[in-house]
Amino acid sequence: MEEESKSLPPKDNFSEWYNELLMMAQVMDVRYPIKGIYVWYPFGFSIRKKVYNMLRALMDVDHQECYFPMLIPKPELLKESEHIKGFEDEVYWVTHGGLSPLEIPLALRPTSETAIYPMYKLWIRSHADLPLKLYQIVNTFRYETKQTRPLIRLREITSFKEAHTAHATWEDAEKQVHEAMDLYSDFFTKLSVPFVINKRPDWDKFPGADYTMAFDTLMPNGRSLQIGTVHHLGTKFAKTYDITYEDDKGERQYVNQTCYGISERCIAAVIGIHGDNKGLVLPPNAAPTQVVIIPIVFKSGGEEVLDVCRKVKAILNDSGITAVLDDTNERPGAKYYKWEMKGVPFRIEIGPRDIKNNAVMLVRRDGVKQSIPMDGLSQTVQNKLMDFQAELLKKASDFMWSRIKDCATLDEAKAQIESGWARMSWCGEKACGLEMENVTGGKLLGEPKGMTGSGTCPVCGKPSDKVVLVAKSY
Amino acid sequence: MEEESKSLPPKDNFSEWYNELLMMAQVMDVRYPIKGIYVWYPFGFSIRKKVYNMLRALMDVDHQECYFPMLIPKPELLKESEHIKGFEDEVYWVTHGGLSPLEIPLALRPTSETAIYPMYKLWIRSHADLPLKLYQIVNTFRYETKQTRPLIRLREITSFKEAHTAHATWEDAEKQVHEAMDLYSDFFTKLSVPFVINKRPDWDKFPGADYTMAFDTLMPNGRSLQIGTVHHLGTKFAKTYDITYEDDKGERQYVNQTCYGISERCIAAVIGIHGDNKGLVLPPNAAPTQVVIIPIVFKSGGEEVLDVCRKVKAILNDSGITAVLDDTNERPGAKYYKWEMKGVPFRIEIGPRDIKNNAVMLVRRDGVKQSIPMDGLSQTVQNKLMDFQAELLKKASDFMWSRIKDCATLDEAKAQIESGWARMSWCGEKACGLEMENVTGGKLLGEPKGMTGSGTCPVCGKPSDKVVLVAKSY
C-alpha cells in the first residue's frame, strides 16, 4: 500500500498529530466518502483484534456472547420514553426497501436495549434463569452533528461491546455494577490506560438508567475522554418491556437490569495517551507485533546474521511472544522509522558484533537501549515486555493525576480545565452543578469514586464532603 | 432460559423440522419482530464462533482482515451500472438522520464492492502493492421479498465473510479464483459438508463479474443450497472505480480483481444435512462442546463417580478436546435428551461398573455405543472424533451423489428435481438453458466442475460434451 511522504506533526499539536498518525501508521483511513465514517486498515484492525480478544477473554469468564439484530422497528425503539428522548436526534432511519417505502421505519441500533429486551421478556421465566449475562460486539450508529473524529466520535461505531444483565433484585444488579467496574478496571489496566470512575450527575446519566458510572481518562491535550460506562437500570426497562420472573413464592416480579459498554474509544485512548512524535507506542498487550527483529548486515556475513535472526524469532515465538523478522531489502534506518510508526514495543537488532558477543541489542520503543545475552533470551524479553507495559501505565497515570487540581473558585476551575480536570466541592444540587458548567464552559463528569473532600460548594457556599470533577470533554 | 415442551417434528418434514430445531436447540430465535431477521442465541453463537474461527484461520494464511463501513453513499453504489441492477430491488435505504432528511441517501451494504473499491483506488499505486488480499466478516442487508428462513434467506446476513483481491493480470486473478476454490473446499470438507462447484451460467453470474463459480450442496429435502461463491471480476470494477497500478514500464494498468464470499448458510448446511429426529448432529470441528460427560450415580458411591468424571474431563481438556461435565441434578435421560438436541458429538457415561472395569462408556451422537478403556483415553477419543467427522462427511457425500441423476429429457428432469439434482447435456445456448428452467421449474446451477458427458442437448438436440445441473433451489 501507498507510502506517506509527509512527516508526523509534533504531539503538542495534538489534534493534528492524532489525525495524521492514524493515517500514517495505517490504523484508520479517514478518506471514506461519508463524514464521521472511517475504514480500518488491516494493521489497525490487527490492533482491534488483539484488544477485543483480550476484552472477550475477560467477558467470557461469566458472560455469554450472542448477536441481536441491527435493525430495530420504530415502535420498539419508542416504547421507553425516557430512553428514546436521549437518542431521537441521533438515530438513522431506514425508510425504504428497494424502491418501496417500508410500512414501519427501522432504526439502525444506536445501542441495543430496545432490540434485546423484547427477547429477554421471552427468555426469562423463572428465578432459575437469573442472573442472565449476555454480551455482543457489534456496529452501532449515531447521526452525530458534533465534530466527528476517528475512533472517538463516529457515525458508525464499529466495535461496540455491550453487555446486558438481568437479576432478581436491585441489590443483585448493584453487585453486578461493581463486578462490571472491576472487569473494566482490569481491562484498562491491561491496556496501560489510567482512569477515574465518575458517578455521572443525574442529568447526564444514561437515558432510562437509575444511575451511571463512567470510566474517564485524560488525553494529552487536557481533554477528558469517556472510555466506558456501567449503568444500573433498575426495573425501568423491565416495566416497559414486561420482563418478569416467577419468584420462589410463585409470584411474578420485575427483573433488575444493568448494561455496560466499551467502544473503540479504548483504542483511541491507547493511541492518544502513549504515542509520541515518532508514531504509535503500543503497550505489549495491545501490540499485534511485540518484537521486530532487524538484521544488521554489512558487506559479508549476511547469511549467518539472518540465521541467528531466524533462530531468535523461533525462540521468542515458542515462548508466546509475537516476534517478526524484517528481512526486506530496506536500509535499517527506514525499517526503524516504519516499525516505530507502528508502535512495536521492542526492536531487536542483530549484527556480527552481537553474534560474537552471544547477545542481541534490544531497543525499546521509548529509545531505551540495552545488550541482552542470548542465554535466557525469551525470559528476559518477556520480563522486559512486562516492565515496559507497567512503565507505560505508570507514566500515563502520573500524567493523569498531575492534571487533577483542586479548585476553590469557578474562575480557577475555568483556567484548570484548559489542561486537565478541575476538582471542586459540590453541594449536590443540580442548579449549582449546571452553574459550574455554565461558568467554566466545562462538563461536570460527576463524583469520582473513592474521592471525598471537605470544602464548600463554590456556587452556593454550602459546606460539603462531596467532590466533582469538571473538564473539557470529547 | 425457557425450556420448550414441544417435541421435534420428524426430519422427513424438513421445513418444519428445521425451523423447530433452530428454536429447540437454541440456535436462532425466530421471534424477533421483523420478518427475516433473527437472533443468535448464545449456544447458536458459540457454533458460529467455532465455525468462523476455523474460516478465519484458513483466510489468515495469506489474507488480512480489515473493516469497511456498513453505509454506502448512493452515488458510489450507483457507479457500477451492471452491479447495481443486480441489487437495486433489495437495498435498504437510510434517508433520515434524527428528524432531518439526509442530503445523500445511504445504502445498507448488500455486499461491499462499492464501499471497498473507492479505497482500493487510493491504496493501490504500484506493482509492489499487488496482490492485495483483504477480507472482512460483517453484517450485510437484503430487502428480501421471497420467503425468508433463518440462516438461509435473511434480511440481515449477520456473518458475511467477504474477500476482495486485486492482481496485476487477468491470469493472476484466475489463479486466485482457483486458490479461493481450494480454500473453500478445505473449509467445507472440515465441516463435513459435501458440495459440487458449478460455473454459473452467464445470466446468473454475480452482477459485474466475468464469471462466477458457486459451491452448491444438497439439503435432505432435495433442494439445492448455494453455500459459497467465487467471482472473477476482471477489470470491470477497476475501470468503474479507476483502480490502477504502475507496471514495471511505468505505465498505468487496471488491476484485475476477484471476490468471494461465505455466509451463515454454511451453518444452515451443517444443521440441515447432519441433524436427525433427536436434534442437531454437529461434526466435531463445528461443535463448541465435543464431549459431554454424564455421571451415572446410584444410591451410593456418587462422590467417587464424580471424581472420576472430573478426572476424565481434565484428561480430555488437556489434550485439546472440549469436554464438559454435566453434574446437574437432572435424570440421566433428561441430560441425554438435552445434549442430543444440541448435537454434542460424543457422550461419555461413567458409572460404578465402568470404574470397576477401568473404562468409560462412549456413545456417539448417532447412537453407536462402545466401552473404552481408561488407558490411552484421550488418544482413543481423539481418533474416534476424527472417525466420526469423516463418517459424517461420507454419509452426506453418499447421499448427495445418490441424488444426482442423468436425465435425457426435460420431463425426466422435472421429476428428478423434486428430490435432487438433474444432470443434463447442454449445448451452451442461453435459449436452451432458459427453456430447461421454464419446463422443469428448476434453476440451472451451471456446469459442474470436473464433470463432462457425451449426449445431446434435450432442448435443441445438438450433441455436446457439456453437462449442467438443474435443481429446485433455495
Coordinates of N, CA, C and O in Angstrom, one line a residue, chain B residues 211-317:
Chain B
Y211 N -17.0 -14.1 -14.5 CA -17.7 -15.4 -14.3 C -17.8 -15.7 -12.8 O -17.1 -15.1 -12.0
T212 N -18.7 -16.6 -12.5 CA -18.9 -17.0 -11.1 C -18.9 -18.5 -10.9 O -19.5 -19.2 -11.7
M213 N -18.1 -18.9 -9.9 CA -18.0 -20.3 -9.5 C -18.8 -20.4 -8.2 O -18.5 -19.7 -7.3
A214 N -19.7 -21.4 -8.1 CA -20.5 -21.4 -6.9 C -20.4 -22.8 -6.3 O -20.4 -23.8 -7.0
F215 N -20.4 -22.8 -5.0 CA -20.4 -24.1 -4.2 C -21.9 -24.3 -3.9 O -22.6 -23.5 -3.2
D216 N -22.4 -25.5 -4.3 CA -23.7 -25.9 -4.1 C -23.7 -27.2 -3.3 O -23.0 -28.1 -3.6
T217 N -24.6 -27.3 -2.3 CA -24.8 -28.6 -1.6 C -26.3 -28.9 -1.7 O -27.1 -28.1 -2.2
L218 N -26.6 -30.1 -1.2 CA -28.0 -30.6 -1.4 C -28.6 -30.8 0.0 O -28.0 -31.5 0.8
M219 N -29.7 -30.2 0.2 CA -30.4 -30.4 1.5 C -31.2 -31.7 1.5 O -31.5 -32.1 0.4
P220 N -31.5 -32.2 2.7 CA -32.2 -33.5 2.7 C -33.5 -33.5 2.0 O -34.0 -34.6 1.5
N221 N -34.2 -32.4 1.8 CA -35.4 -32.3 1.1 C -35.2 -32.2 -0.4 O -36.2 -32.0 -1.2
G222 N -34.0 -32.4 -0.9 CA -33.8 -32.3 -2.3 C -33.5 -31.0 -2.9 O -33.3 -30.8 -4.1
R223 N -33.6 -29.9 -2.1 CA -33.4 -28.6 -2.5 C -31.9 -28.3 -2.5 O -31.1 -28.6 -1.6
S224 N -31.5 -27.5 -3.6 CA -30.1 -27.1 -3.7 C -29.8 -25.9 -2.9 O -30.7 -25.0 -2.8
L225 N -28.7 -25.8 -2.2 CA -28.4 -24.6 -1.4 C -27.0 -24.1 -1.8 O -26.0 -24.8 -1.7
Q226 N -27.0 -22.9 -2.3 CA -25.7 -22.2 -2.6 C -25.0 -21.8 -1.3 O -25.6 -21.1 -0.5
I227 N -23.8 -22.3 -1.1 CA -23.1 -22.0 0.2 C -21.8 -21.2 0.1 O -21.2 -20.9 1.1
G228 N -21.4 -20.9 -1.1 CA -20.2 -20.1 -1.3 C -20.1 -19.7 -2.8 O -20.6 -20.4 -3.6
T229 N -19.5 -18.5 -3.0 CA -19.3 -18.1 -4.4 C -17.9 -17.5 -4.6 O -17.4 -16.9 -3.6
V230 N -17.3 -17.7 -5.7 CA -16.1 -17.1 -6.1 C -16.2 -16.4 -7.4 O -16.7 -17.1 -8.4
H231 N -15.9 -15.1 -7.5 CA -16.1 -14.4 -8.7 C -14.8 -13.8 -9.3 O -14.0 -13.3 -8.6
H232 N -14.7 -14.0 -10.6 CA -13.6 -13.3 -11.3 C -14.2 -12.0 -11.8 O -15.1 -12.0 -12.6
L233 N -13.7 -10.9 -11.4 CA -14.3 -9.6 -11.7 C -13.6 -9.0 -12.9 O -14.1 -7.9 -13.4
G234 N -12.5 -9.6 -13.4 CA -11.8 -8.9 -14.5 C -11.4 -7.5 -14.1 O -11.0 -7.2 -13.0
T235 N -11.6 -6.6 -15.1 CA -11.2 -5.2 -14.9 C -12.5 -4.3 -14.8 O -12.4 -3.1 -14.8
K236 N -13.6 -5.0 -14.7 CA -14.9 -4.3 -14.7 C -15.0 -3.2 -13.6 O -15.3 -2.0 -13.9
F237 N -14.8 -3.6 -12.4 CA -14.9 -2.6 -11.3 C -13.6 -1.7 -11.3 O -13.8 -0.5 -10.9
A238 N -12.5 -2.2 -11.7 CA -11.3 -1.4 -11.7 C -11.5 -0.2 -12.7 O -11.1 0.9 -12.4
K239 N -12.2 -0.5 -13.8 CA -12.5 0.6 -14.7 C -13.5 1.6 -14.1 O -13.4 2.8 -14.3
T240 N -14.5 1.1 -13.4 CA -15.5 2.0 -12.8 C -14.9 2.8 -11.7 O -15.2 4.0 -11.6
Y241 N -14.1 2.2 -10.9 CA -13.6 2.9 -9.7 C -12.1 3.4 -9.9 O -11.5 3.9 -9.0
D242 N -11.6 3.2 -11.1 CA -10.3 3.7 -11.5 C -9.2 3.2 -10.6 O -8.4 4.0 -10.1
I243 N -9.2 1.9 -10.5 CA -8.1 1.3 -9.7 C -7.0 0.8 -10.6 O -7.2 -0.1 -11.4
T244 N -5.9 1.5 -10.5 CA -4.8 1.2 -11.4 C -3.5 1.1 -10.6 O -3.4 1.5 -9.5
Y245 N -2.5 0.4 -11.3 CA -1.2 0.3 -10.7 C -0.2 0.7 -11.8 O -0.5 0.6 -13.0
E246 N 1.0 1.1 -11.4 CA 2.1 1.4 -12.4 C 2.8 0.1 -12.6 O 3.4 -0.5 -11.7
D247 N 2.9 -0.3 -13.9 CA 3.6 -1.6 -14.1 C 5.1 -1.3 -14.2 O 5.5 -0.1 -14.1
D248 N 5.9 -2.3 -14.5 CA 7.4 -2.1 -14.4 C 7.9 -1.2 -15.6 O 9.0 -0.7 -15.6
K249 N 7.1 -0.9 -16.6 CA 7.4 0.0 -17.6 C 7.0 1.4 -17.3 O 7.1 2.3 -18.1
G250 N 6.4 1.6 -16.1 CA 6.0 2.9 -15.7 C 4.6 3.3 -16.3 O 4.2 4.5 -16.2
E251 N 3.9 2.3 -16.8 CA 2.6 2.6 -17.4 C 1.5 2.2 -16.4 O 1.6 1.2 -15.7
R252 N 0.4 3.0 -16.4 CA -0.8 2.7 -15.5 C -1.6 1.6 -16.2 O -2.0 1.6 -17.4
Q253 N -1.9 0.6 -15.4 CA -2.7 -0.5 -15.9 C -3.9 -0.7 -14.9 O -3.7 -0.5 -13.7
Y254 N -5.0 -1.2 -15.4 CA -6.1 -1.5 -14.5 C -5.8 -2.8 -13.8 O -5.2 -3.7 -14.4
V255 N -6.2 -2.9 -12.5 CA -6.0 -4.2 -11.8 C -7.1 -5.2 -12.2 O -8.1 -4.8 -12.7
N256 N -6.8 -6.4 -12.0 CA -7.8 -7.5 -12.2 C -8.2 -7.9 -10.8 O -7.4 -8.1 -9.9
Q257 N -9.5 -8.1 -10.6 CA -10.0 -8.4 -9.2 C -10.8 -9.7 -9.1 O -11.3 -10.2 -10.1
T258 N -10.8 -10.2 -7.9 CA -11.7 -11.3 -7.6 C -12.4 -10.9 -6.3 O -12.0 -10.1 -5.5
C259 N -13.5 -11.6 -6.0 CA -14.1 -11.5 -4.7 C -14.8 -12.8 -4.4 O -15.2 -13.5 -5.4
Y260 N -14.9 -13.2 -3.2 CA -15.5 -14.5 -2.8 C -16.1 -14.4 -1.4 O -15.5 -13.8 -0.5
G261 N -17.2 -15.1 -1.3 CA -17.9 -14.9 0.0 C -18.6 -16.2 0.5 O -18.9 -17.1 -0.3
I262 N -18.7 -16.2 1.8 CA -19.4 -17.3 2.5 C -20.2 -16.7 3.6 O -19.7 -15.7 4.3
S263 N -21.4 -17.1 3.8 CA -22.3 -16.6 4.8 C -22.7 -17.6 5.8 O -22.2 -18.8 5.7
E264 N -23.6 -17.3 6.7 CA -24.1 -18.3 7.7 C -24.8 -19.5 7.1 O -25.2 -20.4 7.8
R265 N -25.0 -19.4 5.8 CA -25.6 -20.6 5.1 C -24.7 -21.8 5.4 O -25.2 -22.9 5.3
C266 N -23.4 -21.6 5.6 CA -22.5 -22.8 5.9 C -23.0 -23.5 7.1 O -22.9 -24.7 7.2
I267 N -23.6 -22.7 8.1 CA -24.1 -23.3 9.3 C -25.5 -24.0 9.0 O -25.8 -25.0 9.6
A268 N -26.3 -23.3 8.2 CA -27.5 -24.0 7.8 C -27.3 -25.3 7.2 O -28.0 -26.3 7.4
A269 N -26.2 -25.4 6.4 CA -25.9 -26.7 5.7 C -25.5 -27.7 6.7 O -26.0 -28.9 6.7
V270 N -24.7 -27.4 7.7 CA -24.3 -28.3 8.7 C -25.5 -28.8 9.5 O -25.7 -30.0 9.7
I271 N -26.4 -27.9 9.8 CA -27.5 -28.3 10.6 C -28.5 -29.1 9.8 O -29.0 -30.2 10.2
G272 N -28.8 -28.7 8.6 CA -29.8 -29.4 7.7 C -29.3 -30.7 7.3 O -30.1 -31.7 7.3
I273 N -28.0 -30.9 7.0 CA -27.5 -32.1 6.4 C -27.3 -33.2 7.5 O -27.7 -34.3 7.3
H274 N -26.8 -32.8 8.7 CA -26.4 -33.8 9.6 C -27.4 -34.1 10.7 O -27.4 -35.1 11.3
G275 N -28.3 -33.1 11.0 CA -29.3 -33.3 12.1 C -30.2 -34.5 11.9 O -30.3 -35.0 10.8
D276 N -30.8 -34.9 13.0 CA -31.7 -36.0 12.9 C -33.0 -35.8 13.7 O -33.2 -34.7 14.2
N277 N -33.8 -36.8 13.9 CA -35.0 -36.7 14.6 C -34.9 -36.3 16.1 O -35.8 -35.9 16.8
K278 N -33.6 -36.4 16.6 CA -33.4 -36.1 18.0 C -32.8 -34.7 18.2 O -32.7 -34.2 19.3
G279 N -32.4 -34.1 17.0 CA -31.9 -32.7 17.1 C -30.7 -32.5 16.2 O -30.5 -33.1 15.2
L280 N -29.8 -31.6 16.7 CA -28.6 -31.3 15.9 C -27.7 -32.5 16.0 O -27.7 -33.2 17.0
V281 N -26.8 -32.6 14.9 CA -25.7 -33.5 15.0 C -24.5 -32.7 14.5 O -24.4 -32.4 13.3
L282 N -23.6 -32.3 15.4 CA -22.5 -31.4 15.0 C -21.3 -32.2 14.7 O -20.9 -33.0 15.5
P283 N -20.7 -32.0 13.5 CA -19.4 -32.6 13.3 C -18.4 -32.0 14.3 O -18.5 -30.8 14.7
P284 N -17.5 -32.8 14.8 CA -16.6 -32.3 15.9 C -15.9 -31.0 15.6 O -15.8 -30.2 16.5
N285 N -15.6 -30.7 14.4 CA -15.0 -29.4 14.0 C -15.9 -28.2 14.3 O -15.4 -27.1 14.4
A286 N -17.2 -28.5 14.2 CA -18.1 -27.4 14.4 C -18.8 -27.3 15.8 O -19.6 -26.5 16.0
A287 N -18.4 -28.2 16.6 CA -19.1 -28.4 17.9 C -18.4 -27.6 19.0 O -17.2 -27.9 19.3
P288 N -19.1 -26.7 19.6 CA -18.5 -25.9 20.7 C -18.1 -26.8 21.9 O -17.1 -26.6 22.6
T289 N -19.0 -27.9 22.1 CA -18.6 -28.9 23.1 C -18.5 -30.2 22.3 O -19.5 -30.6 21.6
Q290 N -17.4 -30.9 22.4 CA -17.2 -32.1 21.6 C -17.6 -33.3 22.4 O -18.1 -34.3 21.9
V291 N -17.5 -33.3 23.7 CA -17.8 -34.4 24.6 C -18.5 -33.9 25.8 O -18.0 -33.0 26.5
V292 N -19.6 -34.6 26.1 CA -20.3 -34.3 27.4 C -20.1 -35.5 28.3 O -20.3 -36.7 27.8
I293 N -19.7 -35.3 29.5 CA -19.5 -36.4 30.5 C -20.7 -36.4 31.4 O -21.0 -35.4 32.0
I294 N -21.3 -37.6 31.5 CA -22.5 -37.7 32.4 C -22.3 -38.8 33.4 O -22.1 -39.9 33.1
P295 N -22.3 -38.4 34.7 CA -22.1 -39.3 35.8 C -23.4 -40.2 35.9 O -24.5 -39.6 35.9
I296 N -23.2 -41.5 36.1 CA -24.4 -42.4 36.3 C -24.3 -42.8 37.8 O -23.5 -43.6 38.2
V297 N -25.1 -42.1 38.6 CA -25.0 -42.2 40.0 C -26.2 -42.9 40.6 O -27.3 -42.6 40.3
F298 N -25.9 -43.9 41.4 CA -27.0 -44.7 42.1 C -27.0 -44.2 43.5 O -26.5 -43.1 43.9
K299 N -27.6 -45.0 44.4 CA -27.9 -44.5 45.7 C -26.6 -44.1 46.4 O -26.5 -43.1 47.1
S300 N -25.5 -44.9 46.3 CA -24.3 -44.5 46.9 C -23.1 -44.4 45.9 O -23.3 -44.8 44.7
G301 N -22.0 -44.0 46.4 CA -20.8 -44.0 45.5 C -20.8 -42.8 44.6 O -20.0 -42.8 43.7
G302 N -21.7 -41.8 44.8 CA -21.7 -40.7 43.9 C -20.4 -39.9 43.9 O -20.0 -39.5 42.8
E303 N -19.8 -39.7 45.0 CA -18.6 -38.8 45.0 C -17.5 -39.5 44.2 O -16.8 -38.8 43.5
E304 N -17.3 -40.8 44.3 CA -16.3 -41.5 43.6 C -16.5 -41.3 42.1 O -15.6 -41.0 41.3
V305 N -17.8 -41.5 41.7 CA -18.1 -41.4 40.3 C -17.8 -39.9 39.8 O -17.1 -39.7 38.7
L306 N -18.2 -39.0 40.6 CA -17.9 -37.6 40.2 C -16.4 -37.3 40.1 O -16.0 -36.6 39.2
D307 N -15.7 -37.9 41.0 CA -14.2 -37.7 41.0 C -13.6 -38.2 39.7 O -12.8 -37.5 39.0
V308 N -14.1 -39.4 39.3 CA -13.6 -40.0 38.0 C -14.0 -39.1 36.8 O -13.2 -38.8 35.9
C309 N -15.2 -38.6 36.9 CA -15.8 -37.7 35.8 C -14.9 -36.5 35.7 O -14.5 -36.1 34.6
R310 N -14.5 -35.9 36.8 CA -13.7 -34.7 36.7 C -12.3 -35.0 36.2 O -11.8 -34.2 35.4
K311 N -11.8 -36.2 36.6 CA -10.5 -36.6 36.1 C -10.5 -36.8 34.6 O -9.7 -36.3 33.8
V312 N -11.6 -37.4 34.1 CA -11.7 -37.7 32.6 C -11.8 -36.3 31.9 O -11.2 -36.1 30.9
K313 N -12.6 -35.4 32.5 CA -12.8 -34.1 31.8 C -11.4 -33.4 31.7 O -11.0 -32.9 30.6
A314 N -10.6 -33.5 32.8 CA -9.3 -32.9 32.8 C -8.4 -33.5 31.7 O -7.7 -32.8 31.0
I315 N -8.4 -34.8 31.7 CA -7.6 -35.6 30.7 C -8.0 -35.1 29.3 O -7.1 -34.8 28.4
L316 N -9.2 -35.1 29.0 CA -9.7 -34.7 27.6 C -9.3 -33.3 27.3 O -8.8 -32.9 26.3
N317 N -9.6 -32.4 28.3 CA -9.3 -30.9 28.0 C -7.9 -30.7 27.8 O -7.5 -30.0 26.9

